[in-house]
Short mmCIF file of C-alpha atoms and ligand atoms in Angstrom, two decimals:
data_model
loop_
_atom_site.label_atom_id
_atom_site.label_comp_id
_atom_site.label_asym_id
_atom_site.label_seq_id
_atom_site.Cartn_x
_atom_site.Cartn_y
_atom_site.Cartn_z
CA ALA R 74 -4.62 -46.39 25.17
CA VAL R 75 -0.80 -44.47 24.49
CA THR R 76 -2.23 -41.49 22.65
CA GLY R 77 -5.17 -40.92 25.53
CA ASP R 78 -2.68 -41.84 28.28
CA VAL R 79 0.25 -40.02 27.03
CA ASP R 80 -1.99 -36.98 25.90
CA ALA R 81 -3.88 -37.12 29.77
CA VAL R 82 -0.20 -36.36 31.21
CA VAL R 83 0.38 -33.26 28.48
CA GLY R 84 -2.24 -31.56 28.96
CA GLY R 85 -2.77 -32.65 32.85
CA GLY R 86 -0.07 -29.68 34.37
CA ASP R 87 1.79 -26.61 33.05
CA GLU R 88 3.12 -28.87 29.84
CA VAL R 89 -0.05 -27.76 27.79
CA GLY R 90 1.72 -23.87 27.46
CA ASP R 91 4.62 -24.58 26.47
CA ARG R 92 3.14 -27.03 23.44
CA GLY R 93 0.47 -23.89 22.82
CA GLY R 94 3.35 -21.54 21.05
CA ASN R 95 6.33 -21.83 22.21
CA VAL R 96 8.21 -25.38 21.14
CA CYS R 97 11.22 -23.69 20.35
CA GLY R 98 11.60 -21.73 23.31
CA VAL R 99 11.13 -18.20 21.14
CA ASP R 100 9.09 -16.02 23.02
CA HIS R 101 6.94 -14.31 20.57
CA ASP R 102 5.14 -11.95 23.14
CA ARG R 103 7.25 -11.05 25.00
CA GLY R 104 9.80 -10.12 21.74
CA VAL R 105 8.19 -7.55 21.16
CA PHE R 106 8.57 -5.23 24.77
CA ALA R 107 11.25 -3.21 24.71
CA GLY R 108 14.08 -3.02 27.89
CA VAL R 109 12.84 -6.69 28.74
CA ASP R 110 15.59 -8.08 30.86
CA PRO R 111 17.60 -10.72 27.93
CA GLN R 112 18.95 -12.68 31.28
CA ARG R 113 15.89 -13.79 32.71
CA ASP R 114 15.03 -13.98 29.28
CA ALA R 115 17.93 -16.69 28.30
CA GLU R 116 15.90 -18.47 31.25
CA ASP R 117 12.83 -18.78 30.37
CA SER R 118 13.58 -19.47 26.78
CA ARG R 119 15.71 -22.25 28.47
CA ARG R 120 13.12 -23.45 30.95
CA THR R 121 10.11 -23.36 28.30
CA ALA R 122 13.09 -25.77 26.28
CA ARG R 123 13.63 -28.38 28.87
CA ARG R 124 10.46 -29.53 28.83
CA ALA R 125 9.35 -28.73 25.92
CA ALA R 126 12.06 -31.26 25.07
CA LYS R 127 10.37 -33.57 28.07
CA SER R 128 7.21 -33.22 26.78
CA ILE R 129 7.86 -34.02 22.98
CA SER R 130 10.00 -37.04 24.43
CA PHE R 131 7.67 -38.30 26.75
CA ARG R 132 4.59 -37.88 23.00
CA LEU R 133 7.48 -39.70 21.32
CA ALA R 134 6.97 -43.22 23.49
CA MET R 135 6.48 -46.22 21.42
CA ARG R 136 5.09 -49.46 22.38
CA CYS R 137 7.45 -52.20 20.45
CA PHE R 138 7.40 -55.48 19.66
CA VAL R 139 9.51 -58.07 17.29
CA ALA R 140 7.47 -60.23 15.54
CA ILE R 141 7.15 -63.23 12.83
CA GLU R 142 5.21 -61.83 10.22
CA LEU R 143 2.73 -64.20 8.83
CA SER R 144 2.21 -65.47 5.67
CA GLU R 145 -1.22 -64.97 3.49
CA GLN R 146 -1.81 -68.53 3.63
CA VAL R 147 -1.16 -68.45 7.36
CA ARG R 148 -3.70 -66.34 7.76
CA GLU R 149 -6.50 -67.81 5.92
CA SER R 150 -5.88 -71.32 7.35
CA LEU R 151 -5.99 -68.89 10.22
CA ASP R 152 -9.42 -67.47 9.67
CA THR R 153 -11.17 -71.02 9.35
CA ILE R 154 -9.59 -71.87 13.03
CA GLN R 155 -11.83 -69.27 13.94
CA SER R 156 -15.04 -69.20 12.47
CA ARG R 157 -14.81 -72.77 13.34
CA LEU R 158 -13.86 -71.86 17.06
CA ARG R 159 -16.78 -68.71 16.59
CA HIS R 160 -19.85 -71.00 15.98
CA ASP R 161 -19.85 -72.29 19.37
CA CYS R 162 -17.61 -68.80 21.55
CA PRO R 163 -19.05 -65.61 19.28
CA ASP R 164 -18.41 -64.22 22.29
CA LEU R 165 -14.20 -64.06 22.68
CA SER R 166 -12.62 -61.17 21.54
CA TRP R 167 -11.45 -62.30 17.81
CA VAL R 168 -7.72 -61.39 16.40
CA ARG R 169 -8.02 -60.40 13.38
CA PRO R 170 -6.15 -62.38 10.90
CA ALA R 171 -3.81 -59.54 9.96
CA ASN R 172 -3.07 -58.89 13.11
CA ILE R 173 -2.04 -62.10 14.54
CA HIS R 174 1.83 -62.64 14.61
CA LEU R 175 4.82 -64.87 16.50
CA THR R 176 5.16 -62.86 18.85
CA LEU R 177 9.22 -63.29 19.78
CA LYS R 178 9.82 -60.93 22.49
CA PHE R 179 7.41 -57.57 23.73
CA LEU R 180 9.61 -54.45 24.83
CA GLY R 181 6.43 -52.41 26.23
CA GLU R 182 6.62 -48.23 26.04
CA ILE R 183 10.53 -47.26 24.48
CA GLU R 184 12.41 -44.18 23.23
CA ALA R 185 12.95 -43.20 19.66
CA GLU R 186 16.13 -43.42 20.69
CA GLN R 187 15.90 -47.13 21.68
CA ALA R 188 14.30 -48.38 18.67
CA ASP R 189 17.47 -47.00 16.48
CA ALA R 190 19.56 -49.46 18.58
CA VAL R 191 16.69 -52.46 18.47
CA ARG R 192 17.04 -52.00 14.50
CA VAL R 193 20.60 -52.58 14.99
CA ALA R 194 20.89 -55.04 17.39
CA LEU R 195 18.17 -57.07 14.88
CA ASP R 196 19.87 -56.97 11.55
CA GLY R 197 22.52 -58.44 14.18
CA VAL R 198 20.62 -61.28 14.21
CA ALA R 199 19.17 -61.31 11.22
CA ALA R 200 22.30 -61.85 9.56
CA ARG R 201 23.18 -64.53 11.51
CA LEU R 202 19.81 -66.64 10.82
CA SER R 203 19.30 -68.36 7.71
CA PRO R 204 15.66 -69.20 6.48
CA PHE R 205 13.64 -72.18 8.26
CA GLU R 206 9.86 -72.59 8.15
CA PHE R 207 7.80 -73.79 11.37
CA GLU R 208 4.44 -75.63 11.13
CA GLY R 209 0.93 -74.42 13.60
CA GLY R 210 0.36 -77.06 15.69
CA GLY R 211 -2.50 -77.76 18.24
CA LEU R 212 -5.09 -75.28 19.73
CA GLY R 213 -3.72 -74.45 23.19
CA THR R 214 -5.10 -72.17 25.95
CA PHE R 215 -3.01 -69.40 28.84
CA PRO R 216 -3.13 -70.26 31.30
CA PRO R 217 -3.07 -74.08 30.60
CA SER R 218 -5.71 -75.44 32.95
CA GLY R 219 -8.57 -73.51 34.95
CA ARG R 220 -9.82 -70.01 33.65
CA VAL R 221 -8.90 -68.99 30.07
CA ASN R 222 -6.94 -66.20 29.44
CA VAL R 223 -5.86 -66.55 25.76
CA VAL R 224 -6.80 -69.19 23.33
CA TRP R 225 -3.90 -70.17 20.57
CA VAL R 226 -2.40 -71.99 18.03
CA GLY R 227 0.50 -73.48 18.47
CA ILE R 228 3.92 -73.83 16.52
CA GLU R 229 5.97 -76.31 16.27
CA GLU R 230 10.08 -76.47 15.02
CA LEU R 231 11.71 -79.50 15.17
CA SER R 232 14.41 -78.08 13.72
CA GLY R 233 15.08 -75.32 17.11
CA VAL R 234 16.23 -72.59 14.76
CA LEU R 235 12.72 -71.23 15.53
CA LYS R 236 14.63 -70.85 19.28
CA THR R 237 17.52 -70.26 17.97
CA CYS R 238 16.03 -66.81 16.41
CA GLN R 239 13.98 -66.32 19.85
CA ARG R 240 16.83 -66.26 22.06
CA GLU R 241 18.75 -63.97 20.35
CA CYS R 242 16.93 -61.86 19.51
CA GLU R 243 16.55 -62.17 23.50
CA SER R 244 20.09 -61.92 24.18
CA VAL R 245 20.79 -59.33 21.69
CA LEU R 246 18.10 -56.77 23.13
CA ALA R 247 19.11 -57.59 26.19
CA ALA R 248 22.71 -56.48 25.82
CA ILE R 249 21.15 -52.79 25.26
CA GLY R 250 18.63 -52.76 28.39
CA PHE R 251 15.61 -54.86 27.84
CA ALA R 252 14.90 -57.65 30.68
CA ALA R 253 14.71 -60.45 29.70
CA GLU R 254 11.90 -62.84 29.97
CA ASP R 255 11.93 -64.82 33.27
CA ARG R 256 9.67 -66.95 31.76
CA PRO R 257 10.14 -70.30 29.42
CA PHE R 258 9.36 -69.54 25.17
CA HIS R 259 5.82 -71.15 24.76
CA PRO R 260 5.68 -70.24 20.88
CA HIS R 261 1.81 -69.54 19.80
CA LEU R 262 0.07 -67.16 17.45
CA THR R 263 -3.34 -65.82 19.58
CA LEU R 264 -6.61 -65.91 17.89
CA ALA R 265 -9.02 -64.40 21.02
CA ARG R 266 -9.10 -63.00 24.30
CA ASN R 267 -11.46 -64.14 26.78
CA LYS R 268 -13.07 -62.43 29.44
CA ASN R 269 -15.44 -64.14 31.00
CA PRO R 270 -14.18 -67.21 33.33
CA ARG R 271 -17.80 -68.68 33.23
CA LEU R 272 -17.14 -69.61 28.81
CA SER R 273 -13.84 -71.81 30.05
CA GLU R 274 -15.15 -74.38 29.88
CA LYS R 275 -17.38 -73.89 26.33
CA ILE R 276 -13.85 -72.47 24.45
CA ARG R 277 -12.16 -76.09 26.06
CA GLY R 278 -14.80 -78.09 24.68
CA ALA R 279 -14.78 -76.29 21.52
CA ILE R 280 -11.26 -76.30 21.29
CA VAL R 281 -11.24 -80.35 20.81
CA LYS R 282 -13.61 -80.48 18.76
CA CYS R 283 -11.98 -77.78 16.56
CA GLU R 284 -8.22 -80.22 16.53
CA GLY R 285 -7.18 -81.94 13.36
CA SER R 286 -8.18 -77.99 12.27
CA ARG R 287 -4.24 -77.48 12.70
CA ALA R 288 -2.61 -76.81 8.69
CA VAL R 289 -0.38 -74.43 8.94
CA ARG R 290 2.85 -73.79 7.53
CA GLN R 291 5.31 -70.95 6.63
CA THR R 292 8.74 -70.23 5.82
CA VAL R 293 10.47 -68.03 7.96
CA ALA R 294 13.20 -64.83 6.21
CA ALA R 295 13.24 -61.92 8.58
CA VAL R 296 12.41 -60.71 12.51
CA THR R 297 9.92 -57.73 11.68
CA PHE R 298 10.36 -54.79 14.01
CA PHE R 299 6.81 -53.80 15.04
CA GLN R 300 4.83 -50.87 16.54
CA SER R 301 1.44 -51.53 18.30
CA HIS R 302 -0.41 -48.12 18.27
CA LEU R 303 -3.78 -48.98 20.73
CA GLY R 304 -6.92 -47.21 19.95
CA GLN R 305 -10.68 -47.77 20.74
CA ALA R 306 -11.13 -50.12 17.50
CA GLY R 307 -7.86 -52.00 18.49
CA SER R 308 -4.77 -52.35 18.17
CA ARG R 309 -2.74 -51.58 14.72
CA TYR R 310 0.42 -52.78 14.20
CA GLU R 311 3.75 -51.19 12.02
CA VAL R 312 6.27 -52.44 11.63
CA LEU R 313 9.24 -50.24 11.60
CA SER R 314 11.42 -52.45 9.92
CA LEU R 315 12.41 -55.96 8.35
CA HIS R 316 15.08 -57.57 9.44
CA ALA R 317 15.91 -60.31 6.33
CA PHE R 318 17.91 -63.46 7.07
CA THR R 319 21.47 -63.11 4.99
CA SER R 320 23.20 -66.40 6.44
CA VAL R 321 24.43 -69.26 4.29
CA ARG R 322 26.00 -70.83 7.19
CA PRO R 323 23.71 -74.04 8.97
CA GLN R 324 21.89 -72.54 11.80
CA ARG R 325 23.46 -73.80 15.28
CA GLN R 326 20.40 -74.95 17.08
CA VAL R 327 19.35 -74.89 21.04
CA PRO R 328 19.12 -78.62 22.36
P1 2AM H 1519 0.66 -62.20 21.83
O1 2AM H 1519 -0.43 -62.00 22.05
O2 2AM H 1519 1.18 -63.06 20.25
O3 2AM H 1519 1.15 -63.15 23.09
C1 2AM H 1519 1.62 -56.83 20.45
O4 2AM H 1519 0.98 -56.18 21.56
C2 2AM H 1519 2.03 -58.43 21.35
O5 2AM H 1519 2.79 -58.47 22.26
C3 2AM H 1519 0.94 -59.19 21.42
O6 2AM H 1519 0.50 -59.94 20.88
C4 2AM H 1519 1.41 -60.01 23.11
O7 2AM H 1519 1.75 -61.11 22.28
C5 2AM H 1519 2.08 -59.23 22.62
N1 2AM H 1519 2.01 -58.62 24.21
C6 2AM H 1519 1.41 -57.77 24.37
N2 2AM H 1519 1.73 -56.90 25.80
C7 2AM H 1519 2.40 -57.81 26.27
C8 2AM H 1519 3.01 -58.09 27.89
N3 2AM H 1519 2.58 -56.76 28.74
N4 2AM H 1519 3.44 -59.13 28.39
C9 2AM H 1519 4.29 -59.73 27.09
N5 2AM H 1519 3.64 -59.71 25.69
C10 2AM H 1519 2.38 -58.79 25.26
#
């Protein structure tokens, strides 16, 4: 988990002393002695402050992504699909419907100041888009054949605006330093993850049985900037900002 990793690093070295009581660089213990060397004290304070700043900025790194939030109705449909699949494949790791979203861009670990730049970039995208509708397609897996890692509901969106939205996000985020994805965009809603390759055949069978349960449809009127908090009880996603589409002009469509 991010917190665990961070604690391990911060707690593992001499940073501990800095965090213990001297984050702002004031040395309270030394200050009570008369006749201390002021130059040396000042250098000590500067060094302490530098370490504290490094440690604080590291601790502020955030695991983030950009996604489309789902409506309550879509989440209910996904819940139903999961229940049907779970009947045949109880041992998958199921994503709670409240946690399912349509990921547009995974950013990974970012610094607090990058988050501000991401917000500005997404505001720019939202100003150029107007609301559109998508529909959930059939069920599928990553990878498409062989061992199953992920079970998903595919997204069908014939107008091409979803693709435009994803490309716009990709492009503004690339401009502020986030490497563009080299894989083609495959819009999907992750229902479950699988760690046991021996279940793969059973999963594919369950998917075939489930075909037909594909009634998900919603209007998309915003993109959301999320922070992911990894924890023992699973991930928790926090909304950092919501960027509502405000353009009234027709969408530019990607072929
Ligand atoms: P997905 O499961 O919808 O494909 C938040 O963690 C979201 O970011 C996940 O739902 C996942 O999208 C995506 N994600 C997580 N880790 C990722 C990684 N290492 N590379 C790409 N996308 C990732």
